[in-house]
């Protein structure tokens, strides 16, 4: 288990500090383009939207129908002034351009950097691994908007959906992730064709280059991106590397070269153990990506892994990192950490109280994406507390699961007036007799 962080870092990763000192100053600068006589402030709507995911409230109606303690706590914990109705909240957020909210993720990352936490996520030299994957966050056969994509079914019905391409910093051996960027995959202006991940990743990389130009990054991707346009885009920046999964069906030319070299004993092999697993890793540098892009060269890592029961799994990656006997075991672990964005991010959001695929209201412009962004911001605040805040860790350790922790938080929030999230945690500690040491 990693050593605990200092009291200074623990305090800087508390909810109250992250929310009031990092997020609110950013949100307060967003320009409200509506008339000055509007009844509700955009900032209060953003705070309310964030609070929905922070408290894991299952419906906007439930969020609005409050006891006196809840009204107090929305003011003291989340600094919400006047709370609009659920329809009013939807209208307010629907008109906000997601591009204005998206830099909030970079704002949180700068805070992480200032604490020195990013060095704990280095995976190779001074690089961090960023896993990228697509996820659907809205689907309906009845509700739609002009930005919805469509999926036609064999029975003649049509589904409408929204998705996004998410990028998260991951680290083998750490369960906490840092969701640092999200590119909407929506119907693009002037287009009648669905958007797709292979197109969206170029927009994500463009935004990533603007927002995180100094971040030494290994992009960890699945086989969908093992193509020349993506690889050539990644190689344009000197501080970008990649680890991309490959499959025999889609990357036959690479596997044919690898197999030919192996029969001539020109593939380097490393065997050993890691975390109780037996490893056999073959690697070779400088292969052609495919026959039609022979000038695009890449390096191949092929691994057979056996668990304690003798079950075998095969992993294969391409990379622009020169493979050596010293780095292939660590790079294999980094490549395998790609699944953390699915397991530690999407599955957590879907199954542990965040109501990821729940429809809080669809809107006609941007509401679906804005709500997804607010959920990711709330999730990252939770992840930082879980990573480094001692009080949160102690409660989580005592209650075992996040779902039980969220239930306890909501119970206190509904019934007992508090003056901060720290005060709420103190009430939880009393109720559950949590030992802090």
Tab-separated table of C-alpha atoms in Angstrom:
chain	number	residue	atom	x	y	z
A	1	UNK	CA	0.000	0.000	0.000
A	2	UNK	CA	1.407	3.465	-0.912
A	3	UNK	CA	2.523	5.619	2.026
A	4	UNK	CA	-0.013	8.234	3.208
A	5	UNK	CA	0.404	11.773	1.957
A	6	UNK	CA	1.322	14.724	4.182
A	7	UNK	CA	-1.258	16.703	6.175
A	8	UNK	CA	-0.723	19.628	3.790
A	9	UNK	CA	-1.596	17.515	0.745
A	10	UNK	CA	-4.439	15.844	2.646
A	11	UNK	CA	-5.941	19.253	3.400
A	12	UNK	CA	-5.434	20.462	-0.199
A	13	UNK	CA	-7.294	17.338	-1.393
A	14	UNK	CA	-10.242	17.850	0.941
A	15	UNK	CA	-13.618	18.508	-0.639
A	16	UNK	CA	-13.878	21.982	0.884
A	17	UNK	CA	-10.503	23.085	-0.519
A	18	UNK	CA	-11.006	21.549	-3.973
A	19	UNK	CA	-14.495	22.977	-4.297
A	20	UNK	CA	-14.062	26.461	-2.818
A	21	UNK	CA	-10.435	27.196	-3.754
A	22	UNK	CA	-10.088	25.435	-7.121
A	23	UNK	CA	-13.453	24.908	-8.825
A	24	UNK	CA	-15.542	27.881	-7.673
A	25	UNK	CA	-12.989	30.537	-8.700
A	26	UNK	CA	-13.016	29.036	-12.199
A	27	UNK	CA	-16.800	28.625	-12.428
A	28	UNK	CA	-17.319	32.158	-11.127
A	29	UNK	CA	-15.453	33.572	-14.142
A	30	UNK	CA	-17.741	31.967	-16.726
A	31	UNK	CA	-19.660	34.626	-18.587
A	32	UNK	CA	-23.442	34.560	-18.188
A	33	UNK	CA	-24.746	35.833	-21.532
A	34	UNK	CA	-28.353	36.179	-20.373
A	35	UNK	CA	-30.143	39.395	-19.460
A	36	UNK	CA	-29.074	41.056	-16.225
A	37	UNK	CA	-32.590	40.759	-14.778
A	38	UNK	CA	-32.516	36.947	-14.861
A	39	UNK	CA	-33.972	35.408	-11.709
A	40	UNK	CA	-31.169	32.896	-11.201
A	41	UNK	CA	-27.424	33.090	-11.659
A	42	UNK	CA	-25.577	30.736	-13.991
A	43	UNK	CA	-23.071	30.095	-11.205
A	44	UNK	CA	-25.826	28.829	-8.889
A	45	UNK	CA	-27.053	26.515	-11.661
A	46	UNK	CA	-23.532	25.128	-12.134
A	47	UNK	CA	-23.143	24.652	-8.378
A	48	UNK	CA	-26.493	22.848	-8.258
A	49	UNK	CA	-25.566	20.620	-11.180
A	50	UNK	CA	-22.257	19.755	-9.515
A	51	UNK	CA	-24.018	19.063	-6.186
A	52	UNK	CA	-26.356	16.572	-7.863
A	53	UNK	CA	-23.389	14.368	-8.778
A	54	UNK	CA	-21.419	15.127	-5.646
A	55	UNK	CA	-24.357	13.909	-3.503
A	56	UNK	CA	-25.337	11.184	-6.010
A	57	UNK	CA	-28.963	12.346	-6.037
A	58	UNK	CA	-31.053	10.021	-8.251
A	59	UNK	CA	-33.414	12.718	-9.597
A	60	UNK	CA	-33.708	16.472	-9.970
A	61	UNK	CA	-37.148	16.365	-8.366
A	62	UNK	CA	-35.724	14.746	-5.245
A	63	UNK	CA	-32.976	17.337	-5.221
A	64	UNK	CA	-35.515	20.177	-5.216
A	65	UNK	CA	-37.870	18.749	-2.575
A	66	UNK	CA	-35.804	19.448	0.539
A	67	UNK	CA	-35.960	19.536	4.294
A	68	UNK	CA	-34.728	22.610	6.185
A	69	UNK	CA	-31.355	20.985	6.904
A	70	UNK	CA	-30.818	20.342	3.195
A	71	UNK	CA	-31.527	23.957	2.322
A	72	UNK	CA	-28.990	25.039	4.927
A	73	UNK	CA	-26.391	22.558	3.682
A	74	UNK	CA	-26.752	23.525	0.034
A	75	UNK	CA	-25.861	27.048	1.135
A	76	UNK	CA	-23.028	26.220	3.540
A	77	UNK	CA	-21.413	23.262	1.728
A	78	UNK	CA	-22.060	24.081	-1.947
A	79	UNK	CA	-22.472	27.890	-1.599
A	80	UNK	CA	-25.719	27.810	-3.610
A	81	UNK	CA	-27.820	30.968	-3.406
A	82	UNK	CA	-31.195	30.772	-5.136
A	83	UNK	CA	-31.939	27.294	-6.434
A	84	UNK	CA	-33.917	27.184	-9.693
A	85	UNK	CA	-36.615	24.627	-10.358
A	86	UNK	CA	-35.593	21.431	-12.105
A	87	UNK	CA	-36.881	22.801	-15.432
A	88	UNK	CA	-35.197	26.129	-14.772
A	89	UNK	CA	-31.915	24.375	-14.038
A	90	UNK	CA	-32.172	22.466	-17.307
A	91	UNK	CA	-32.866	25.642	-19.289
A	92	UNK	CA	-29.955	27.489	-17.706
A	93	UNK	CA	-27.401	24.755	-18.332
A	94	UNK	CA	-28.728	23.832	-21.773
A	95	UNK	CA	-27.603	27.195	-23.146
A	96	UNK	CA	-24.027	26.977	-21.849
A	97	UNK	CA	-21.374	26.130	-24.444
A	98	UNK	CA	-19.476	23.053	-23.157
A	99	UNK	CA	-16.243	24.552	-24.487
A	100	UNK	CA	-16.405	27.194	-21.743
A	101	UNK	CA	-16.677	24.554	-18.985
A	102	UNK	CA	-14.101	22.132	-20.380
A	103	UNK	CA	-11.020	24.050	-19.107
A	104	UNK	CA	-12.148	23.259	-15.542
A	105	UNK	CA	-10.429	19.878	-15.936
A	106	UNK	CA	-7.147	21.597	-16.725
A	107	UNK	CA	-7.692	23.847	-13.708
A	108	UNK	CA	-7.908	20.776	-11.468
A	109	UNK	CA	-4.830	19.266	-13.115
A	110	UNK	CA	-2.811	22.413	-12.352
A	111	UNK	CA	-3.803	22.005	-8.704
A	112	UNK	CA	-2.631	18.379	-8.801
A	113	UNK	CA	0.688	19.494	-10.303
A	114	UNK	CA	1.145	22.206	-7.674
A	115	UNK	CA	0.878	19.553	-4.937
A	116	UNK	CA	3.488	17.331	-6.584
A	117	UNK	CA	0.960	14.512	-6.901
A	118	UNK	CA	1.613	13.949	-10.587
A	119	UNK	CA	5.026	12.443	-9.924
A	120	UNK	CA	3.271	9.538	-8.203
A	121	UNK	CA	1.653	8.751	-11.582
A	122	UNK	CA	4.817	8.553	-13.635
A	123	UNK	CA	5.080	5.275	-15.533
A	124	UNK	CA	8.179	5.720	-17.732
A	125	UNK	CA	10.872	8.350	-17.187
A	126	UNK	CA	8.863	11.518	-16.438
A	127	UNK	CA	5.833	10.488	-18.500
A	128	UNK	CA	2.297	9.790	-17.324
A	129	UNK	CA	-0.102	7.373	-19.016
A	130	UNK	CA	-3.350	8.783	-20.398
A	131	UNK	CA	-5.939	6.189	-21.294
A	132	UNK	CA	-8.510	7.245	-23.890
A	133	UNK	CA	-11.802	5.499	-24.563
A	134	UNK	CA	-15.326	6.269	-25.712
A	135	UNK	CA	-18.397	5.975	-23.527
A	136	UNK	CA	-22.102	6.459	-24.170
A	137	UNK	CA	-23.806	8.617	-21.544
A	138	UNK	CA	-27.331	9.043	-22.921
A	139	UNK	CA	-29.644	6.725	-24.832
A	140	UNK	CA	-33.368	6.882	-25.546
A	141	UNK	CA	-35.901	5.814	-28.139
A	142	UNK	CA	-38.210	8.707	-27.238
A	143	UNK	CA	-36.115	11.751	-26.341
A	144	UNK	CA	-33.740	13.432	-28.785
A	145	UNK	CA	-32.164	16.749	-29.767
A	146	UNK	CA	-30.491	18.165	-32.885
A	147	UNK	CA	-27.082	16.933	-31.630
A	148	UNK	CA	-28.180	13.360	-30.978
A	149	UNK	CA	-26.685	10.558	-33.010
A	150	UNK	CA	-28.940	7.801	-34.272
A	151	UNK	CA	-28.779	4.026	-34.228
A	152	UNK	CA	-31.276	2.135	-36.383
A	153	UNK	CA	-32.355	-1.310	-35.163
A	154	UNK	CA	-33.492	-4.388	-37.057
A	155	UNK	CA	-37.014	-4.062	-35.663
A	156	UNK	CA	-37.354	-0.681	-37.378
A	157	UNK	CA	-36.942	1.387	-34.220
A	158	UNK	CA	-34.370	4.131	-33.713
A	159	UNK	CA	-32.268	4.934	-30.662
A	160	UNK	CA	-30.898	8.407	-30.001
A	161	UNK	CA	-27.664	8.702	-28.078
A	162	UNK	CA	-24.818	10.915	-26.892
A	163	UNK	CA	-21.288	9.765	-26.148
A	164	UNK	CA	-17.880	11.253	-25.501
A	165	UNK	CA	-14.229	10.349	-25.746
A	166	UNK	CA	-12.693	10.538	-22.283
A	167	UNK	CA	-9.014	10.808	-21.369
A	168	UNK	CA	-7.826	9.887	-17.873
A	169	UNK	CA	-4.402	9.704	-16.241
A	170	UNK	CA	-3.931	6.136	-14.976
A	171	UNK	CA	-1.201	4.272	-13.134
A	172	UNK	CA	-0.661	0.519	-12.670
A	173	UNK	CA	-1.204	-0.311	-9.008
A	174	UNK	CA	-3.350	2.754	-8.275
A	175	UNK	CA	-7.128	2.546	-8.350
A	176	UNK	CA	-7.626	6.324	-8.527
A	177	UNK	CA	-7.715	7.957	-11.963
A	178	UNK	CA	-7.678	11.588	-13.075
A	179	UNK	CA	-10.233	12.339	-15.838
A	180	UNK	CA	-8.503	15.284	-17.491
A	181	UNK	CA	-10.352	15.771	-20.806
A	182	UNK	CA	-13.568	14.810	-22.602
A	183	UNK	CA	-14.450	15.296	-26.266
A	184	UNK	CA	-18.186	15.145	-27.127
A	185	UNK	CA	-19.107	12.694	-29.876
A	186	UNK	CA	-22.230	14.364	-31.181
A	187	UNK	CA	-23.767	15.156	-34.527
A	188	UNK	CA	-21.534	17.942	-35.823
A	189	UNK	CA	-22.904	21.228	-37.136
A	190	UNK	CA	-23.987	20.933	-40.758
A	191	UNK	CA	-23.564	17.152	-40.836
A	192	UNK	CA	-26.170	14.441	-41.310
A	193	UNK	CA	-23.770	11.571	-40.534
A	194	UNK	CA	-22.930	10.222	-37.113
A	195	UNK	CA	-19.694	11.314	-35.511
A	196	UNK	CA	-17.247	8.561	-34.496
A	197	UNK	CA	-14.314	7.913	-32.158
A	198	UNK	CA	-11.694	7.867	-34.921
A	199	UNK	CA	-12.718	11.383	-35.939
A	200	UNK	CA	-13.263	12.614	-32.376
A	201	UNK	CA	-9.789	11.612	-31.230
A	202	UNK	CA	-8.221	14.187	-33.540
A	203	UNK	CA	-10.354	16.910	-31.916
A	204	UNK	CA	-9.417	15.573	-28.474
A	205	UNK	CA	-5.712	15.611	-29.351
A	206	UNK	CA	-6.002	19.172	-30.688
A	207	UNK	CA	-7.597	20.304	-27.429
A	208	UNK	CA	-5.108	18.266	-25.379
A	209	UNK	CA	-2.238	19.973	-27.172
A	210	UNK	CA	-3.653	23.402	-26.302
A	211	UNK	CA	-4.551	22.569	-22.696
A	212	UNK	CA	-1.689	20.270	-21.658
A	213	UNK	CA	1.186	21.096	-23.979
A	214	UNK	CA	3.818	20.618	-21.252
A	215	UNK	CA	2.522	17.254	-20.038
A	216	UNK	CA	4.799	14.367	-21.061
A	217	UNK	CA	2.200	11.848	-22.120
A	218	UNK	CA	1.971	8.217	-23.165
A	219	UNK	CA	-1.423	7.771	-24.807
A	220	UNK	CA	-2.724	4.292	-24.075
A	221	UNK	CA	-5.297	3.335	-26.713
A	222	UNK	CA	-7.191	0.334	-28.002
A	223	UNK	CA	-6.798	-1.267	-31.419
A	224	UNK	CA	-9.324	1.085	-33.030
A	225	UNK	CA	-6.552	3.692	-33.183
A	226	UNK	CA	-3.779	1.491	-34.618
A	227	UNK	CA	-3.884	3.370	-37.926
A	228	UNK	CA	-1.525	5.753	-39.714
A	229	UNK	CA	-3.539	9.000	-39.281
A	230	UNK	CA	-3.679	8.638	-35.492
A	231	UNK	CA	-0.051	7.538	-35.154
A	232	UNK	CA	1.199	10.345	-37.388
A	233	UNK	CA	-0.818	12.854	-35.336
A	234	UNK	CA	0.664	11.522	-32.089
A	235	UNK	CA	4.204	11.707	-33.435
A	236	UNK	CA	3.940	15.421	-34.231
A	237	UNK	CA	4.707	16.319	-30.619
A	238	UNK	CA	8.095	15.497	-29.131
A	239	UNK	CA	6.677	14.900	-25.646
A	240	UNK	CA	3.986	12.438	-26.763
A	241	UNK	CA	4.382	8.672	-26.867
A	242	UNK	CA	1.840	5.948	-27.493
A	243	UNK	CA	0.990	2.383	-26.501
A	244	UNK	CA	-1.759	1.097	-28.769
A	245	UNK	CA	-3.323	-2.345	-28.672
A	246	UNK	CA	-3.214	-4.386	-31.876
A	247	UNK	CA	-5.176	-7.407	-33.108
A	248	UNK	CA	-4.229	-10.071	-35.626
A	249	UNK	CA	-7.355	-9.471	-37.699
A	250	UNK	CA	-6.865	-5.721	-38.075
A	251	UNK	CA	-3.069	-5.639	-38.030
A	252	UNK	CA	-2.176	-8.721	-40.065
A	253	UNK	CA	0.863	-7.076	-41.677
A	254	UNK	CA	2.448	-6.346	-38.311
A	255	UNK	CA	1.866	-9.859	-37.008
A	256	UNK	CA	3.220	-11.368	-40.236
A	257	UNK	CA	6.466	-9.389	-39.841
A	258	UNK	CA	6.714	-10.333	-36.165
A	259	UNK	CA	6.138	-14.040	-36.870
A	260	UNK	CA	8.656	-14.036	-39.711
A	261	UNK	CA	11.312	-12.466	-37.494
A	262	UNK	CA	10.482	-14.884	-34.702
A	263	UNK	CA	11.025	-17.914	-36.931
A	264	UNK	CA	14.462	-16.467	-37.738
A	265	UNK	CA	15.171	-15.931	-34.029
A	266	UNK	CA	15.311	-12.164	-34.425
A	267	UNK	CA	12.617	-11.374	-31.850
A	268	UNK	CA	13.934	-10.616	-28.372
A	269	UNK	CA	12.226	-12.560	-25.563
A	270	UNK	CA	12.080	-11.816	-21.842
A	271	UNK	CA	10.598	-14.161	-19.241
A	272	UNK	CA	9.864	-13.519	-15.591
A	273	UNK	CA	7.166	-12.895	-12.980
A	274	UNK	CA	5.224	-9.800	-11.976
A	275	UNK	CA	2.552	-9.579	-9.270
A	276	UNK	CA	2.352	-13.364	-9.111
A	277	UNK	CA	1.919	-13.748	-12.875
A	278	UNK	CA	4.272	-15.549	-15.251
A	279	UNK	CA	5.362	-13.446	-18.229
A	280	UNK	CA	6.817	-14.230	-21.626
A	281	UNK	CA	7.389	-11.024	-23.597
A	282	UNK	CA	8.615	-10.764	-27.168
A	283	UNK	CA	9.615	-7.435	-28.643
A	284	UNK	CA	11.064	-6.004	-31.833
A	285	UNK	CA	11.646	-2.442	-33.058
A	286	UNK	CA	11.191	-0.771	-36.428
A	287	UNK	CA	8.392	-2.700	-38.160
A	288	UNK	CA	6.147	-1.313	-40.890
A	289	UNK	CA	2.699	-0.356	-39.624
A	290	UNK	CA	1.032	-1.828	-42.704
A	291	UNK	CA	1.705	-2.477	-46.382
A	292	UNK	CA	0.094	0.774	-47.546
A	293	UNK	CA	1.990	2.863	-44.969
A	294	UNK	CA	5.430	1.279	-45.132
A	295	UNK	CA	7.119	4.561	-44.155
A	296	UNK	CA	5.302	4.575	-40.803
A	297	UNK	CA	7.488	2.521	-38.475
A	298	UNK	CA	6.541	1.250	-35.033
A	299	UNK	CA	7.726	-1.149	-32.339
A	300	UNK	CA	5.836	-4.301	-31.330
A	301	UNK	CA	5.446	-5.792	-27.859
A	302	UNK	CA	3.815	-9.241	-27.643
A	303	UNK	CA	3.164	-10.850	-24.264
A	304	UNK	CA	1.781	-14.122	-22.951
A	305	UNK	CA	0.683	-13.900	-19.325
A	306	UNK	CA	-0.308	-16.770	-17.017
A	307	UNK	CA	-2.137	-16.187	-13.735
A	308	UNK	CA	-1.743	-18.317	-10.593
A	309	UNK	CA	-4.252	-20.858	-11.927
A	310	UNK	CA	-2.368	-21.247	-15.201
A	311	UNK	CA	-4.902	-19.330	-17.312
A	312	UNK	CA	-3.244	-17.629	-20.274
A	313	UNK	CA	-3.962	-14.159	-21.675
A	314	UNK	CA	-2.225	-12.614	-24.678
A	315	UNK	CA	-1.517	-8.883	-24.981
A	316	UNK	CA	-0.003	-7.080	-27.958
A	317	UNK	CA	0.872	-3.413	-28.396
A	318	UNK	CA	2.651	-1.053	-30.734
A	319	UNK	CA	4.636	1.903	-29.427
A	320	UNK	CA	7.051	4.636	-30.456
A	321	UNK	CA	9.082	4.007	-27.305
A	322	UNK	CA	12.225	2.016	-28.137
A	323	UNK	CA	11.714	-1.388	-26.536
A	324	UNK	CA	14.497	-2.850	-24.439
A	325	UNK	CA	14.963	-5.683	-21.991
A	326	UNK	CA	14.831	-3.150	-19.158
A	327	UNK	CA	11.545	-1.454	-20.027
A	328	UNK	CA	9.217	-4.065	-21.564
A	329	UNK	CA	7.782	-5.357	-18.257
A	330	UNK	CA	6.863	-1.842	-17.108
A	331	UNK	CA	5.501	-0.901	-20.529
A	332	UNK	CA	3.367	-4.042	-20.577
A	333	UNK	CA	1.883	-3.006	-17.221
A	334	UNK	CA	1.271	0.489	-18.581
A	335	UNK	CA	-0.443	-0.873	-21.680
A	336	UNK	CA	-2.654	-3.095	-19.552
A	337	UNK	CA	-3.652	-0.083	-17.438
A	338	UNK	CA	-5.731	1.108	-20.393
A	339	UNK	CA	-8.629	-0.857	-18.945
A	340	UNK	CA	-8.620	1.358	-15.862
A	341	UNK	CA	-10.630	3.957	-17.760
A	342	UNK	CA	-13.304	1.297	-18.249
A	343	UNK	CA	-13.073	-0.365	-14.839
A	344	UNK	CA	-12.135	2.465	-12.467
A	345	UNK	CA	-13.942	5.231	-14.371
A	346	UNK	CA	-16.914	4.181	-16.491
A	347	UNK	CA	-17.938	1.175	-14.390
A	348	UNK	CA	-17.622	3.215	-11.185
A	349	UNK	CA	-19.796	5.954	-12.648
A	350	UNK	CA	-22.381	3.463	-13.878
A	351	UNK	CA	-22.543	1.153	-10.860
A	352	UNK	CA	-21.496	3.083	-7.754
A	353	UNK	CA	-24.051	5.820	-7.309
A	354	UNK	CA	-23.250	8.448	-9.943
A	355	UNK	CA	-26.250	7.534	-12.159
A	356	UNK	CA	-24.025	7.942	-15.210
A	357	UNK	CA	-26.603	6.839	-17.763
A	358	UNK	CA	-29.554	8.440	-15.990
A	359	UNK	CA	-31.407	11.114	-17.928
A	360	UNK	CA	-31.499	14.248	-15.765
A	361	UNK	CA	-32.961	16.129	-18.693
A	362	UNK	CA	-31.904	16.192	-22.305
A	363	UNK	CA	-32.378	19.746	-23.514
A	364	UNK	CA	-32.135	20.937	-27.099
A	365	UNK	CA	-28.600	22.342	-27.156
A	366	UNK	CA	-25.862	21.286	-24.745
A	367	UNK	CA	-27.482	20.052	-21.515
A	368	UNK	CA	-26.513	16.411	-22.017
A	369	UNK	CA	-22.822	17.266	-22.392
A	370	UNK	CA	-22.826	19.882	-19.602
A	371	UNK	CA	-24.284	17.349	-17.155
A	372	UNK	CA	-21.667	14.790	-18.213
A	373	UNK	CA	-18.907	17.357	-17.596
A	374	UNK	CA	-20.268	18.247	-14.141
A	375	UNK	CA	-20.436	14.562	-13.267
A	376	UNK	CA	-16.794	14.069	-14.317
A	377	UNK	CA	-15.728	17.061	-12.212
A	378	UNK	CA	-17.533	15.662	-9.168
A	379	UNK	CA	-15.996	12.249	-9.832
A	380	UNK	CA	-12.483	13.733	-9.996
A	381	UNK	CA	-12.997	15.561	-6.699
A	382	UNK	CA	-14.030	12.226	-5.177
A	383	UNK	CA	-10.998	10.516	-6.697
A	384	UNK	CA	-8.605	13.098	-5.248
A	385	UNK	CA	-10.186	12.699	-1.825
A	386	UNK	CA	-9.836	8.936	-2.108
A	387	UNK	CA	-6.229	9.314	-3.237
A	388	UNK	CA	-4.900	11.716	-0.635
A	389	UNK	CA	-7.431	13.007	1.932
A	390	UNK	CA	-7.013	11.206	5.251
A	391	UNK	CA	-10.517	11.875	6.600
A	392	UNK	CA	-12.242	10.622	3.445
A	393	UNK	CA	-9.965	7.572	3.346
A	394	UNK	CA	-10.764	6.669	6.969
A	395	UNK	CA	-14.522	6.844	6.391
A	396	UNK	CA	-14.246	4.917	3.131
A	397	UNK	CA	-12.133	2.267	4.843
A	398	UNK	CA	-14.688	1.865	7.647
A	399	UNK	CA	-17.773	1.771	5.414
A	400	UNK	CA	-16.063	-0.519	2.837
A	401	UNK	CA	-17.932	0.665	-0.267
A	402	UNK	CA	-18.503	3.988	-1.996
A	403	UNK	CA	-22.247	3.314	-2.214
A	404	UNK	CA	-22.537	3.019	1.571
A	405	UNK	CA	-20.426	6.148	1.988
A	406	UNK	CA	-22.696	8.114	-0.382
A	407	UNK	CA	-25.783	6.810	1.471
A	408	UNK	CA	-24.309	7.990	4.766
A	409	UNK	CA	-23.433	11.399	3.323
A	410	UNK	CA	-26.940	11.941	1.967
A	411	UNK	CA	-28.513	10.869	5.260
A	412	UNK	CA	-26.494	13.397	7.246
A	413	UNK	CA	-27.014	16.044	4.558
A	414	UNK	CA	-30.796	15.634	4.757
A	415	UNK	CA	-31.139	15.623	8.529
A	416	UNK	CA	-28.325	17.576	10.194
A	417	UNK	CA	-27.272	21.169	9.460
A	418	UNK	CA	-23.503	21.402	8.847
A	419	UNK	CA	-21.194	24.276	7.949
A	420	UNK	CA	-18.826	22.433	5.595
A	421	UNK	CA	-18.165	19.036	4.038
A	422	UNK	CA	-15.514	18.466	6.711
A	423	UNK	CA	-18.199	19.068	9.338
A	424	UNK	CA	-20.429	16.560	7.527
A	425	UNK	CA	-17.623	13.996	7.582
A	426	UNK	CA	-17.188	14.617	11.310
A	427	UNK	CA	-20.872	13.778	11.820
A	428	UNK	CA	-20.373	10.581	9.820
A	429	UNK	CA	-17.362	9.699	11.957
A	430	UNK	CA	-19.507	10.066	15.090
A	431	UNK	CA	-22.375	8.006	13.673
A	432	UNK	CA	-20.166	5.129	12.502
A	433	UNK	CA	-17.513	5.390	15.268
A	434	UNK	CA	-14.753	5.716	12.663
A	435	UNK	CA	-11.175	5.520	13.941
A	436	UNK	CA	-8.998	8.128	12.246
A	437	UNK	CA	-5.702	6.438	13.153
